[in-house]
mmCIF file of C-alpha atoms in Angstrom:
data_model
loop_
_atom_site.group_PDB
_atom_site.id
_atom_site.type_symbol
_atom_site.label_atom_id
_atom_site.label_comp_id
_atom_site.label_asym_id
_atom_site.label_seq_id
_atom_site.Cartn_x
_atom_site.Cartn_y
_atom_site.Cartn_z
ATOM 1 C CA MET A 131 271.863 168.210 276.028
ATOM 2 C CA GLN A 132 272.512 171.073 278.347
ATOM 3 C CA ARG A 133 269.957 173.651 279.194
ATOM 4 C CA ASP A 134 271.846 176.568 277.977
ATOM 5 C CA THR A 135 272.670 175.039 274.623
ATOM 6 C CA ILE A 136 269.013 174.204 274.401
ATOM 7 C CA GLU A 137 268.187 177.739 275.034
ATOM 8 C CA LYS A 138 270.654 179.085 272.547
ATOM 9 C CA GLU A 139 269.105 176.883 269.894
ATOM 10 C CA ILE A 140 265.720 177.970 270.459
ATOM 11 C CA LEU A 141 266.662 181.798 270.410
ATOM 12 C CA ARG A 142 268.389 181.127 267.192
ATOM 13 C CA ILE A 143 265.271 179.241 265.830
ATOM 14 C CA PHE A 144 262.944 182.411 266.828
ATOM 15 C CA ALA A 145 265.308 184.637 265.385
ATOM 16 C CA GLU A 146 265.845 183.149 262.044
ATOM 17 C CA LEU A 147 262.333 181.406 261.444
ATOM 18 C CA PHE A 148 259.913 183.646 263.196
ATOM 19 C CA GLU A 149 261.655 186.892 263.208
ATOM 20 C CA ILE A 150 261.335 187.154 266.865
ATOM 21 C CA GLU A 151 264.621 188.672 268.141
ATOM 22 C CA SER A 152 265.526 188.205 271.986
ATOM 23 C CA PRO A 153 261.997 187.063 273.348
ATOM 24 C CA GLY A 154 261.802 187.230 277.319
ATOM 25 C CA LEU A 155 261.917 183.798 278.523
ATOM 26 C CA ASP A 156 258.669 183.901 280.329
ATOM 27 C CA GLU A 157 256.786 186.382 278.023
ATOM 28 C CA ASN A 158 253.535 184.858 276.784
ATOM 29 C CA LEU A 159 254.378 184.236 272.941
ATOM 30 C CA ALA A 160 250.961 184.221 271.594
ATOM 31 C CA GLU A 161 249.973 187.390 273.361
ATOM 32 C CA VAL A 162 253.296 189.358 272.864
ATOM 33 C CA TYR A 163 254.282 188.003 269.518
ATOM 34 C CA GLU A 164 251.280 186.453 267.852
ATOM 35 C CA PHE A 165 253.038 182.991 268.029
ATOM 36 C CA ASP A 166 250.106 180.659 266.975
ATOM 37 C CA SER A 167 249.394 176.940 266.410
ATOM 38 C CA ILE A 168 250.983 177.343 262.765
ATOM 39 C CA ASP A 169 254.193 178.500 264.312
ATOM 40 C CA ALA A 170 254.207 175.584 266.924
ATOM 41 C CA ILE A 171 253.820 173.118 264.065
ATOM 42 C CA GLU A 172 256.942 174.963 262.537
ATOM 43 C CA LEU A 173 258.773 174.864 265.806
ATOM 44 C CA LEU A 174 258.107 171.073 266.194
ATOM 45 C CA ARG A 175 259.959 170.291 262.836
ATOM 46 C CA GLU A 176 262.774 172.641 263.937
ATOM 47 C CA LEU A 177 262.860 170.599 267.196
ATOM 48 C CA GLU A 178 262.663 167.103 265.658
ATOM 49 C CA THR A 179 265.847 168.125 263.506
ATOM 50 C CA LEU A 180 267.502 169.682 266.738
ATOM 51 C CA LEU A 181 266.921 166.428 268.399
ATOM 52 C CA GLY A 182 267.462 164.192 265.311
ATOM 53 C CA THR A 183 264.426 162.292 266.090
ATOM 54 C CA GLU A 184 260.766 162.292 265.118
ATOM 55 C CA LEU A 185 258.053 163.534 267.789
ATOM 56 C CA THR A 186 254.945 161.030 268.497
ATOM 57 C CA ARG A 187 251.585 162.585 268.082
ATOM 58 C CA PRO A 188 251.048 162.873 271.854
ATOM 59 C CA GLU A 189 254.279 164.596 272.181
ATOM 60 C CA GLN A 190 253.292 167.110 269.390
ATOM 61 C CA LYS A 191 249.727 167.708 270.999
ATOM 62 C CA GLU A 192 251.625 168.420 274.334
ATOM 63 C CA ALA A 193 253.568 171.078 272.549
ATOM 64 C CA MET A 194 250.435 172.866 271.170
ATOM 65 C CA GLU A 195 249.961 174.117 274.996
ATOM 66 C CA ILE A 196 253.176 175.640 275.253
ATOM 67 C CA ARG A 197 253.131 179.483 275.826
ATOM 68 C CA THR A 198 256.535 180.647 276.834
ATOM 69 C CA ILE A 199 260.434 180.158 275.837
ATOM 70 C CA ASN A 200 260.981 178.435 279.217
ATOM 71 C CA GLN A 201 258.157 176.108 278.658
ATOM 72 C CA ILE A 202 259.827 175.126 275.277
ATOM 73 C CA ILE A 203 263.067 174.810 276.869
ATOM 74 C CA ASP A 204 261.718 172.428 279.595
ATOM 75 C CA TYR A 205 259.723 170.567 277.047
ATOM 76 C CA VAL A 206 263.070 170.093 274.865
ATOM 77 C CA GLU A 207 264.893 169.239 277.992
ATOM 78 C CA ASN A 208 262.415 166.442 278.893
ATOM 79 C CA LEU A 209 262.512 165.050 275.300
ATOM 80 C CA ALA A 210 266.075 165.069 274.985
ATOM 81 C CA GLY A 211 266.338 163.073 278.653
ATOM 82 C CA LYS A 212 263.821 160.584 277.649
ATOM 83 C CA ARG A 213 265.777 159.757 274.314
ATOM 84 C CA ASN A 214 269.284 159.866 276.309
ATOM 85 C CA ILE A 215 270.736 162.880 274.001
ATOM 86 C CA MET B 183 234.235 198.338 236.392
ATOM 87 C CA GLU B 184 230.749 199.957 236.780
ATOM 88 C CA ALA B 185 230.288 202.677 239.130
ATOM 89 C CA SER B 186 227.773 200.861 241.020
ATOM 90 C CA GLY B 187 228.200 203.128 244.060
ATOM 91 C CA THR B 188 226.472 206.042 242.194
ATOM 92 C CA HIS B 189 223.289 203.654 241.356
ATOM 93 C CA GLN B 190 220.421 204.326 243.871
ATOM 94 C CA LYS B 191 217.675 201.856 244.325
ATOM 95 C CA GLN B 192 214.462 203.955 244.377
ATOM 96 C CA ALA B 193 211.148 202.754 243.584
ATOM 97 C CA LYS B 194 209.689 204.901 240.955
ATOM 98 C CA PRO B 195 206.054 206.172 240.739
ATOM 99 C CA GLY B 196 203.605 203.278 239.776
ATOM 100 C CA LYS B 197 206.215 200.526 240.273
ATOM 101 C CA TRP B 198 206.775 198.316 243.025
ATOM 102 C CA PRO B 199 209.315 199.048 245.720
ATOM 103 C CA GLY B 200 212.401 196.841 245.488
ATOM 104 C CA TRP B 201 212.219 195.013 248.893
ATOM 105 C CA PRO B 202 209.236 192.771 248.227
ATOM 106 C CA ILE B 203 211.284 191.402 245.478
ATOM 107 C CA ASP B 204 214.362 191.205 247.550
ATOM 108 C CA LEU B 205 212.376 189.280 250.093
ATOM 109 C CA ILE B 206 211.183 186.724 247.887
ATOM 110 C CA ILE B 207 214.437 186.057 246.110
ATOM 111 C CA THR B 208 216.225 186.126 249.572
ATOM 112 C CA LEU B 209 213.663 183.329 250.777
ATOM 113 C CA LEU B 210 214.359 181.366 247.702
ATOM 114 C CA LEU B 211 217.742 181.445 247.977
ATOM 115 C CA TRP B 212 217.806 180.547 251.674
ATOM 116 C CA ALA B 213 215.331 177.660 250.970
ATOM 117 C CA TYR B 214 217.782 176.281 248.696
ATOM 118 C CA TYR B 215 220.667 176.777 251.372
ATOM 119 C CA THR B 216 218.473 174.668 253.769
ATOM 120 C CA LEU B 217 215.975 172.451 252.114
ATOM 121 C CA GLY B 218 217.940 172.172 249.076
ATOM 122 C CA PHE B 219 220.878 170.825 251.251
ATOM 123 C CA ILE B 220 218.641 168.405 253.185
ATOM 124 C CA LEU B 221 216.751 167.075 250.159
ATOM 125 C CA PHE B 222 219.448 166.945 247.394
ATOM 126 C CA PHE B 223 222.872 167.024 249.062
ATOM 127 C CA ALA B 224 222.628 165.182 252.453
ATOM 128 C CA PRO B 225 222.252 161.860 251.066
ATOM 129 C CA PHE B 226 225.368 162.278 248.967
ATOM 130 C CA TYR B 227 227.211 163.651 251.936
ATOM 131 C CA LEU B 228 226.141 160.568 253.965
ATOM 132 C CA LEU B 229 227.103 158.107 251.349
ATOM 133 C CA ALA B 230 230.611 159.867 251.232
ATOM 134 C CA TYR B 231 230.935 159.810 254.937
ATOM 135 C CA LEU B 232 230.049 155.960 254.963
ATOM 136 C CA PHE B 233 231.628 154.811 252.182
ATOM 137 C CA ALA B 234 234.348 157.082 250.247
ATOM 138 C CA LYS B 235 238.011 156.267 250.810
ATOM 139 C CA GLU B 236 239.014 159.883 251.031
ATOM 140 C CA SER B 237 235.826 161.368 252.532
ATOM 141 C CA ASP B 238 237.421 164.694 252.917
ATOM 142 C CA ARG B 239 238.046 164.961 249.289
ATOM 143 C CA ARG B 240 234.299 163.878 248.503
ATOM 144 C CA PHE B 241 233.268 166.502 251.083
ATOM 145 C CA GLN B 242 235.256 169.458 249.532
ATOM 146 C CA HIS B 243 233.581 168.493 245.830
ATOM 147 C CA LEU B 244 230.189 168.332 247.234
ATOM 148 C CA ASN B 245 230.576 171.716 249.243
ATOM 149 C CA SER B 246 231.838 173.201 245.854
ATOM 150 C CA LEU B 247 228.988 171.698 243.984
ATOM 151 C CA PHE B 248 226.641 172.718 246.602
ATOM 152 C CA TYR B 249 227.869 176.528 246.348
ATOM 153 C CA ARG B 250 228.178 176.289 242.544
ATOM 154 C CA VAL B 251 224.457 175.303 242.077
ATOM 155 C CA PHE B 252 223.813 178.241 244.709
ATOM 156 C CA PHE B 253 225.706 181.000 242.605
ATOM 157 C CA THR B 254 223.779 179.500 239.472
ATOM 158 C CA LEU B 255 220.645 180.394 241.138
ATOM 159 C CA VAL B 256 221.726 183.816 242.069
ATOM 160 C CA ARG B 257 222.655 184.483 238.471
ATOM 161 C CA ILE B 258 219.332 183.204 237.218
ATOM 162 C CA LEU B 259 217.320 185.076 240.047
ATOM 163 C CA ILE B 260 219.198 188.157 240.048
ATOM 164 C CA PRO B 261 219.987 189.265 236.568
ATOM 165 C CA ALA B 262 220.771 192.907 237.377
ATOM 166 C CA CYS B 263 224.122 191.451 238.926
ATOM 167 C CA ARG B 264 226.573 190.500 236.267
ATOM 168 C CA TRP B 265 229.501 188.296 237.148
ATOM 169 C CA LYS B 266 233.073 188.389 235.681
ATOM 170 C CA ILE B 267 235.483 185.773 237.093
ATOM 171 C CA ASP B 268 238.781 185.711 235.319
ATOM 172 C CA GLU B 269 239.882 182.352 233.730
ATOM 173 C CA THR B 270 243.249 182.679 235.452
ATOM 174 C CA VAL B 271 241.319 182.625 238.767
ATOM 175 C CA ARG B 272 239.371 179.463 237.554
ATOM 176 C CA ASP B 273 242.817 177.830 236.667
ATOM 177 C CA VAL B 274 244.617 178.249 239.934
ATOM 178 C CA ARG B 275 245.881 174.913 241.486
ATOM 179 C CA ALA B 276 248.238 173.723 244.110
ATOM 180 C CA SER B 277 248.480 177.145 245.671
ATOM 181 C CA VAL B 278 247.758 179.140 248.770
ATOM 182 C CA VAL B 279 245.046 181.559 247.366
ATOM 183 C CA VAL B 280 244.656 184.894 249.472
ATOM 184 C CA SER B 281 242.044 187.387 249.296
ATOM 185 C CA ASN B 282 240.237 190.531 250.411
ATOM 186 C CA HIS B 283 237.127 189.800 252.153
ATOM 187 C CA ILE B 284 234.136 192.258 251.643
ATOM 188 C CA SER B 285 231.190 189.810 252.181
ATOM 189 C CA TYR B 286 229.672 186.564 253.639
ATOM 190 C CA LEU B 287 229.456 185.372 250.088
ATOM 191 C CA ASP B 288 233.439 185.730 249.457
ATOM 192 C CA PRO B 289 234.366 182.236 251.112
ATOM 193 C CA ILE B 290 231.607 180.457 249.236
ATOM 194 C CA LEU B 291 232.079 182.148 246.071
ATOM 195 C CA LEU B 292 235.647 180.962 246.184
ATOM 196 C CA ILE B 293 234.706 177.320 247.220
ATOM 197 C CA SER B 294 232.545 177.176 244.683
ATOM 198 C CA LEU B 295 235.380 177.844 241.966
ATOM 199 C CA TYR B 296 237.703 175.015 243.484
ATOM 200 C CA ARG B 297 236.589 171.344 243.674
ATOM 201 C CA ARG B 298 239.746 170.636 245.640
ATOM 202 C CA HIS B 299 240.260 172.959 248.417
ATOM 203 C CA THR B 300 240.538 173.515 252.032
ATOM 204 C CA THR B 301 240.357 176.508 254.134
ATOM 205 C CA ILE B 302 240.328 178.027 257.799
ATOM 206 C CA ALA B 303 237.672 178.231 259.724
ATOM 207 C CA LYS B 304 236.976 179.902 262.953
ATOM 208 C CA ALA B 305 237.641 177.565 265.910
ATOM 209 C CA ARG B 306 234.023 178.333 267.475
ATOM 210 C CA LEU B 307 232.570 177.001 264.481
ATOM 211 C CA PHE B 308 233.802 173.431 265.012
ATOM 212 C CA ALA B 309 232.116 173.299 268.318
ATOM 213 C CA ILE B 310 228.470 173.653 266.460
ATOM 214 C CA PRO B 311 226.746 170.255 266.259
ATOM 215 C CA LEU B 312 226.672 169.091 262.794
ATOM 216 C CA TYR B 313 228.104 172.118 261.031
ATOM 217 C CA GLY B 314 231.443 171.564 263.150
ATOM 218 C CA ASN B 315 231.485 167.797 261.947
ATOM 219 C CA MET B 316 230.894 168.928 258.366
ATOM 220 C CA LEU B 317 233.993 171.477 258.625
ATOM 221 C CA ALA B 318 235.924 168.882 260.154
ATOM 222 C CA LEU B 319 234.956 166.032 257.604
ATOM 223 C CA SER B 320 235.720 168.612 255.005
ATOM 224 C CA GLY B 321 239.370 168.672 255.889
ATOM 225 C CA TYR B 322 239.018 172.426 256.960
ATOM 226 C CA LEU B 323 241.204 174.077 259.626
ATOM 227 C CA PRO B 324 240.494 175.488 262.611
ATOM 228 C CA SER B 325 241.881 179.049 263.080
ATOM 229 C CA ASN B 326 243.100 178.151 266.863
ATOM 230 C CA ALA B 327 244.475 175.049 267.841
ATOM 231 C CA THR B 328 244.079 174.892 271.296
ATOM 232 C CA GLY B 329 242.724 171.675 273.599
ATOM 233 C CA HIS B 330 240.511 169.304 271.379
ATOM 234 C CA LEU B 331 241.344 170.913 268.269
ATOM 235 C CA ALA B 332 245.104 170.536 268.493
ATOM 236 C CA ASP B 333 245.142 167.034 267.279
ATOM 237 C CA LEU B 334 242.726 168.118 264.177
ATOM 238 C CA MET B 335 245.430 171.019 263.430
ATOM 239 C CA LEU B 336 248.215 168.583 263.435
ATOM 240 C CA GLN B 337 246.449 166.024 261.228
ATOM 241 C CA ARG B 338 245.473 168.885 258.671
ATOM 242 C CA MET B 339 248.866 170.552 258.770
ATOM 243 C CA ALA B 340 250.685 167.143 258.214
ATOM 244 C CA SER B 341 248.348 166.310 255.176
ATOM 245 C CA MET B 342 248.575 169.936 253.669
ATOM 246 C CA PRO B 343 251.671 169.463 251.719
ATOM 247 C CA GLY B 344 250.042 166.337 250.020
ATOM 248 C CA HIS B 345 246.666 168.385 249.422
ATOM 249 C CA LEU B 346 248.689 171.265 247.613
ATOM 250 C CA ALA B 347 251.040 168.823 245.710
ATOM 251 C CA ASP B 348 247.785 166.968 244.641
ATOM 252 C CA GLY B 349 246.427 170.303 242.876
ATOM 253 C CA GLY B 350 244.401 171.335 245.797
ATOM 254 C CA ASN B 351 244.154 175.040 247.058
ATOM 255 C CA LEU B 352 244.074 176.492 250.500
ATOM 256 C CA ILE B 353 241.745 179.435 250.760
ATOM 257 C CA ILE B 354 242.295 182.305 253.243
ATOM 258 C CA PHE B 355 241.236 185.574 254.000
ATOM 259 C CA PRO B 356 244.230 186.999 255.627
ATOM 260 C CA GLU B 357 242.089 190.021 256.936
ATOM 261 C CA GLY B 358 240.388 187.555 259.334
ATOM 262 C CA THR B 359 237.310 189.359 259.200
ATOM 263 C CA ARG B 360 235.216 191.443 256.442
ATOM 264 C CA GLY B 361 236.836 194.727 255.781
ATOM 265 C CA ARG B 362 235.000 197.517 253.841
ATOM 266 C CA GLN B 363 235.560 197.909 250.400
ATOM 267 C CA GLY B 364 238.500 200.588 249.766
ATOM 268 C CA ARG B 365 240.112 199.749 252.817
ATOM 269 C CA ILE B 366 242.430 196.651 253.484
ATOM 270 C CA GLY B 367 242.900 195.820 256.969
ATOM 271 C CA ARG B 368 245.796 194.456 258.800
ATOM 272 C CA LEU B 369 246.755 191.180 257.451
ATOM 273 C CA ASN B 370 247.200 187.950 259.562
ATOM 274 C CA LYS B 371 250.446 185.940 259.085
ATOM 275 C CA GLY B 372 248.795 182.247 259.003
ATOM 276 C CA ALA B 373 248.281 182.180 255.188
ATOM 277 C CA PHE B 374 252.074 183.002 254.552
ATOM 278 C CA LYS B 375 253.401 180.825 257.236
ATOM 279 C CA ILE B 376 251.490 177.832 255.625
ATOM 280 C CA ALA B 377 252.714 178.820 252.152
ATOM 281 C CA ARG B 378 256.226 178.741 253.750
ATOM 282 C CA LEU B 379 255.672 175.550 255.531
ATOM 283 C CA CYS B 380 254.525 173.779 252.344
ATOM 284 C CA ARG B 381 256.789 175.767 249.826
ATOM 285 C CA ALA B 382 253.708 176.823 248.001
ATOM 286 C CA PRO B 383 253.087 179.620 245.713
ATOM 287 C CA VAL B 384 250.655 182.434 247.241
ATOM 288 C CA LYS B 385 247.904 183.619 244.501
ATOM 289 C CA VAL B 386 246.740 187.133 245.469
ATOM 290 C CA LEU B 387 242.858 187.275 244.259
ATOM 291 C CA PHE B 388 240.672 190.388 244.459
ATOM 292 C CA ILE B 389 236.756 190.393 245.101
ATOM 293 C CA SER B 390 234.810 193.113 244.117
ATOM 294 C CA ASN B 391 230.982 194.389 244.870
ATOM 295 C CA THR B 392 229.900 191.034 246.651
ATOM 296 C CA ASP B 393 229.276 193.739 249.496
ATOM 297 C CA LYS B 394 226.822 195.328 247.146
ATOM 298 C CA LEU B 395 224.794 192.157 246.428
ATOM 299 C CA PHE B 396 224.626 190.982 250.019
ATOM 300 C CA LYS B 397 225.348 193.976 252.378
ATOM 301 C CA PRO B 398 226.860 193.370 255.637
ATOM 302 C CA GLY B 399 224.290 193.437 258.375
ATOM 303 C CA ARG B 400 221.440 193.128 255.967
ATOM 304 C CA PHE B 401 219.540 190.128 255.741
ATOM 305 C CA LEU B 402 218.028 190.610 251.935
ATOM 306 C CA PHE B 403 219.938 190.347 248.998
ATOM 307 C CA ASP B 404 219.922 193.569 247.103
ATOM 308 C CA THR B 405 218.377 192.234 243.860
ATOM 309 C CA GLN B 406 217.546 195.508 242.037
ATOM 310 C CA ARG B 407 220.691 197.364 242.013
ATOM 311 C CA PRO B 408 222.779 196.994 238.782
ATOM 312 C CA ASN B 409 226.317 195.512 240.007
ATOM 313 C CA ARG B 410 229.106 193.755 238.527
ATOM 314 C CA ILE B 411 230.841 191.304 240.569
ATOM 315 C CA ARG B 412 234.380 190.616 239.666
ATOM 316 C CA VAL B 413 237.230 187.989 240.633
ATOM 317 C CA GLU B 414 240.789 188.908 239.785
ATOM 318 C CA LEU B 415 244.091 187.361 239.862
ATOM 319 C CA LEU B 416 246.239 190.249 240.926
ATOM 320 C CA GLU B 417 249.555 188.383 241.118
ATOM 321 C CA THR B 418 251.403 184.978 241.564
ATOM 322 C CA ILE B 419 254.025 185.167 244.162
ATOM 323 C CA ASP B 420 256.565 182.206 244.164
ATOM 324 C CA PRO B 421 258.839 183.312 246.805
ATOM 325 C CA ASP B 422 262.320 181.420 247.222
ATOM 326 C CA TYR B 423 261.782 180.063 250.464
ATOM 327 C CA GLU B 424 265.418 178.744 250.854
ATOM 328 C CA ASP B 425 266.754 182.132 250.435
ATOM 329 C CA GLY B 426 268.169 183.380 253.778
ATOM 330 C CA SER B 427 266.571 186.516 252.872
ATOM 331 C CA PHE B 428 262.796 185.762 252.758
ATOM 332 C CA SER B 429 260.757 187.176 255.270
ATOM 333 C CA ILE B 430 257.431 186.394 256.017
ATOM 334 C CA HIS B 431 256.879 190.214 256.887
ATOM 335 C CA SER B 432 257.985 191.347 253.550
ATOM 336 C CA LEU B 433 255.550 188.690 251.840
ATOM 337 C CA MET B 434 252.891 190.258 253.779
ATOM 338 C CA GLU B 435 253.586 193.654 252.980
ATOM 339 C CA ARG B 436 253.902 192.906 249.340
ATOM 340 C CA VAL B 437 250.250 191.316 249.236
ATOM 341 C CA HIS B 438 248.859 194.082 251.349
ATOM 342 C CA THR B 439 250.420 196.705 249.075
ATOM 343 C CA LEU B 440 248.941 194.827 246.126
ATOM 344 C CA LEU B 441 245.476 194.548 247.817
ATOM 345 C CA GLU B 442 245.507 198.289 248.792
ATOM 346 C CA LYS B 443 246.479 199.617 245.624
ATOM 347 C CA HIS B 444 243.889 197.600 243.583
ATOM 348 C CA SER B 445 241.092 198.647 245.889
ATOM 349 C CA ALA B 446 242.356 202.367 245.671
ATOM 350 C CA ALA B 447 242.278 202.104 242.079
ATOM 351 C CA LEU B 448 238.905 200.631 242.039
ATOM 352 C CA GLU B 449 237.563 203.250 244.246
ATOM 353 C CA GLU B 450 238.967 205.823 242.134
ATOM 354 C CA SER B 451 237.316 204.613 238.991
ATOM 355 C CA CYS B 452 233.957 204.666 240.950
ATOM 356 C CA GLU B 453 234.252 208.429 241.823
#
């Protein structure tokens, strides 16, 4: 999965699900948009759909520490690489 | 609703001032809260911890029972305070329950009403020895899920749809902290996001006058002032989460407006 495809998908999810339009890629989501752990869990469900695979508990825990869109993209890119998607 | 705001507690000539009675009753209630817990409830918690299959469910039942007894004592010891809890409130099941928050009594009052419940507690409380363990064992959620609480939050959220489907309630005070009667603070999104995540209905409750019985910042219960505590169900909101036009912000605004209007109406009726 290409990085720009991932970015496009993440921004779509943020607009549709979290009502956050065009967030800055390095903005702290918690500070600027009050993106919290419940949002993170909802995002994980969307990422599972995007990747077509379930995430393990350690992978989910790792996601709870993510703060920016760029970190989310890195996270998805890493997961996709591990699963050869 | 009684205009309890107009009643002034004053010692009449020849009569005892109210505060010694307030002190005695407050100490009795604290004695139940501490010694009563240790003597009458702790053994059952221990048994639930050691032997119950679903210990969180047992802990929730015990928490609810502990607070039910507490409020029974309050009713007996403080007859000047009358209570009206609508049947529709008691009947709430399988819902995200949101309410205004004016006193420390509010969370334990709602817990006393629902045997099967969970709630969100401040993350720092989970770090308090024993008390934090009790919160975790009761299946409660931390308000923040960074560090070691991430795993707990993931577990709780994974089991939340089952908890709600099984008839349990999730109790949340979306203002986050106690507000003043007459004003509804800014709501946090958490309750509404969980409702969407679990496709659950939202029940909007309104609690009035608990702040007159146990004033914020005061150690003593106000036992002499005539008061009437009420818990009402303002509305059941069952959003169509699949509808593309559904919005968390609109849901929050709707709930805020409901609470604010009701609060203003009560204030007006008291003036």
